[in-house]
Amino acid sequence: MNISDIPFGVTDWSQISATEHAGETGMAYWRTCQFGTLRVRMVEYTAGYLADHWCKKGHILLCLEGELHTELEDGRRFVMTPGMSYQVADEAEAHRSSTTRGARLFIVD
């Protein structure tokens, strides 16, 4: 990640409109800001959410609330709770998310 040409700024996430993204089950609500090539999101997954695809995009993800289950295509599984984060490079390891009780995340990609 190369962060350049972005002046100092403050984001009030409550003022960013959410977009809906249906999962295989449940919904994801994204509040998104784009800073040059950098996408920054506040994401909420509803209880029972399961992603409808294997993601190959790189991310840095921080779990803020709830519990996130991350499964890698090779079968490894991880449980993220508040204060935990993960990072993965573009095209490195396909992954997908799910949650039984819901989760709120901060994601940079």
Tab-separated table of C-alpha atoms in Angstrom:
chain	number	residue	atom	x	y	z
A	1	MET	CA	0.000	0.000	0.000
A	2	ASN	CA	1.344	3.367	-0.979
A	3	ILE	CA	-0.441	6.322	0.596
A	4	SER	CA	0.344	9.563	-1.226
A	5	ASP	CA	-1.335	12.807	-2.241
A	6	ILE	CA	-4.013	12.612	0.450
A	7	PRO	CA	-4.295	15.738	2.600
A	8	PHE	CA	-5.232	15.506	6.256
A	9	GLY	CA	-8.951	14.972	6.688
A	10	VAL	CA	-11.530	13.828	9.209
A	11	THR	CA	-14.307	11.369	8.358
A	12	ASP	CA	-17.607	11.403	10.249
A	13	TRP	CA	-18.803	7.903	9.352
A	14	SER	CA	-22.331	8.709	10.547
A	15	GLN	CA	-22.593	11.174	7.642
A	16	ILE	CA	-21.620	8.639	4.957
A	17	SER	CA	-24.594	6.905	3.327
A	18	ALA	CA	-24.596	3.114	3.511
A	19	THR	CA	-24.931	0.899	0.462
A	20	GLU	CA	-26.521	-2.556	0.702
A	21	HIS	CA	-24.747	-5.706	-0.442
A	22	ALA	CA	-26.625	-8.990	-0.187
A	23	GLY	CA	-24.701	-12.048	0.879
A	24	GLU	CA	-25.610	-15.635	0.182
A	25	THR	CA	-27.528	-15.061	3.414
A	26	GLY	CA	-27.858	-11.811	5.349
A	27	MET	CA	-26.805	-8.311	4.354
A	28	ALA	CA	-23.699	-6.167	4.421
A	29	TYR	CA	-23.938	-2.394	4.784
A	30	TRP	CA	-20.900	-0.464	3.540
A	31	ARG	CA	-20.040	3.157	4.283
A	32	THR	CA	-17.235	3.870	1.818
A	33	CYS	CA	-14.710	6.645	1.272
A	34	GLN	CA	-12.250	6.673	-1.612
A	35	PHE	CA	-8.920	8.450	-1.152
A	36	GLY	CA	-7.033	8.179	-4.440
A	37	THR	CA	-6.528	4.445	-4.958
A	38	LEU	CA	-7.239	3.705	-1.291
A	39	ARG	CA	-10.738	2.481	-0.351
A	40	VAL	CA	-11.703	2.802	3.320
A	41	ARG	CA	-14.929	1.262	4.614
A	42	MET	CA	-16.983	0.887	7.748
A	43	VAL	CA	-18.885	-2.371	7.187
A	44	GLU	CA	-21.730	-3.918	9.172
A	45	TYR	CA	-22.801	-7.519	8.638
A	46	THR	CA	-26.212	-8.606	9.853
A	47	ALA	CA	-26.639	-11.725	11.965
A	48	GLY	CA	-26.534	-14.767	9.712
A	49	TYR	CA	-24.421	-13.116	6.999
A	50	LEU	CA	-22.455	-15.366	4.621
A	51	ALA	CA	-20.503	-13.844	1.721
A	52	ASP	CA	-21.686	-14.891	-1.723
A	53	HIS	CA	-18.152	-15.166	-3.166
A	54	TRP	CA	-14.518	-15.967	-2.427
A	55	CYS	CA	-12.661	-12.656	-2.235
A	56	LYS	CA	-9.153	-12.276	-3.665
A	57	LYS	CA	-8.794	-8.566	-2.868
A	58	GLY	CA	-6.182	-7.578	-0.304
A	59	HIS	CA	-7.418	-5.949	2.905
A	60	ILE	CA	-6.447	-4.768	6.322
A	61	LEU	CA	-9.497	-5.482	8.481
A	62	LEU	CA	-10.185	-4.544	12.121
A	63	CYS	CA	-13.123	-6.070	13.996
A	64	LEU	CA	-14.825	-3.349	16.040
A	65	GLU	CA	-17.922	-5.180	17.302
A	66	GLY	CA	-19.463	-8.628	17.163
A	67	GLU	CA	-17.741	-11.726	15.833
A	68	LEU	CA	-16.457	-12.350	12.315
A	69	HIS	CA	-15.680	-15.795	10.940
A	70	THR	CA	-13.127	-15.804	8.121
A	71	GLU	CA	-12.613	-18.928	6.051
A	72	LEU	CA	-9.741	-19.337	3.610
A	73	GLU	CA	-10.263	-21.324	0.432
A	74	ASP	CA	-7.719	-23.880	1.677
A	75	GLY	CA	-10.012	-24.685	4.627
A	76	ARG	CA	-8.354	-22.695	7.413
A	77	ARG	CA	-10.774	-20.778	9.625
A	78	PHE	CA	-10.317	-17.826	11.955
A	79	VAL	CA	-12.621	-16.086	14.425
A	80	MET	CA	-12.186	-12.344	14.824
A	81	THR	CA	-13.483	-10.568	17.917
A	82	PRO	CA	-13.323	-6.862	18.809
A	83	GLY	CA	-9.761	-5.594	18.759
A	84	MET	CA	-8.487	-8.302	16.394
A	85	SER	CA	-7.356	-7.628	12.838
A	86	TYR	CA	-6.112	-9.459	9.792
A	87	GLN	CA	-4.193	-8.509	6.683
A	88	VAL	CA	-3.913	-10.262	3.331
A	89	ALA	CA	-2.395	-9.189	0.006
A	90	ASP	CA	-4.181	-8.954	-3.334
A	91	GLU	CA	-4.443	-12.372	-5.011
A	92	ALA	CA	-2.688	-14.030	-2.025
A	93	GLU	CA	-5.335	-16.222	-0.374
A	94	ALA	CA	-9.007	-16.295	-1.292
A	95	HIS	CA	-11.224	-15.736	1.734
A	96	ARG	CA	-14.858	-15.241	2.669
A	97	SER	CA	-16.648	-13.897	5.707
A	98	SER	CA	-19.608	-14.968	7.767
A	99	THR	CA	-21.103	-14.137	11.134
A	100	THR	CA	-23.788	-15.720	13.253
A	101	ARG	CA	-24.494	-12.710	15.461
A	102	GLY	CA	-23.362	-9.757	13.336
A	103	ALA	CA	-20.178	-7.719	13.151
A	104	ARG	CA	-18.933	-4.175	12.566
A	105	LEU	CA	-15.595	-3.812	10.773
A	106	PHE	CA	-13.147	-1.161	9.615
A	107	ILE	CA	-11.521	-2.165	6.323
A	108	VAL	CA	-8.762	-0.582	4.240
A	109	ASP	CA	-8.062	-1.872	0.737
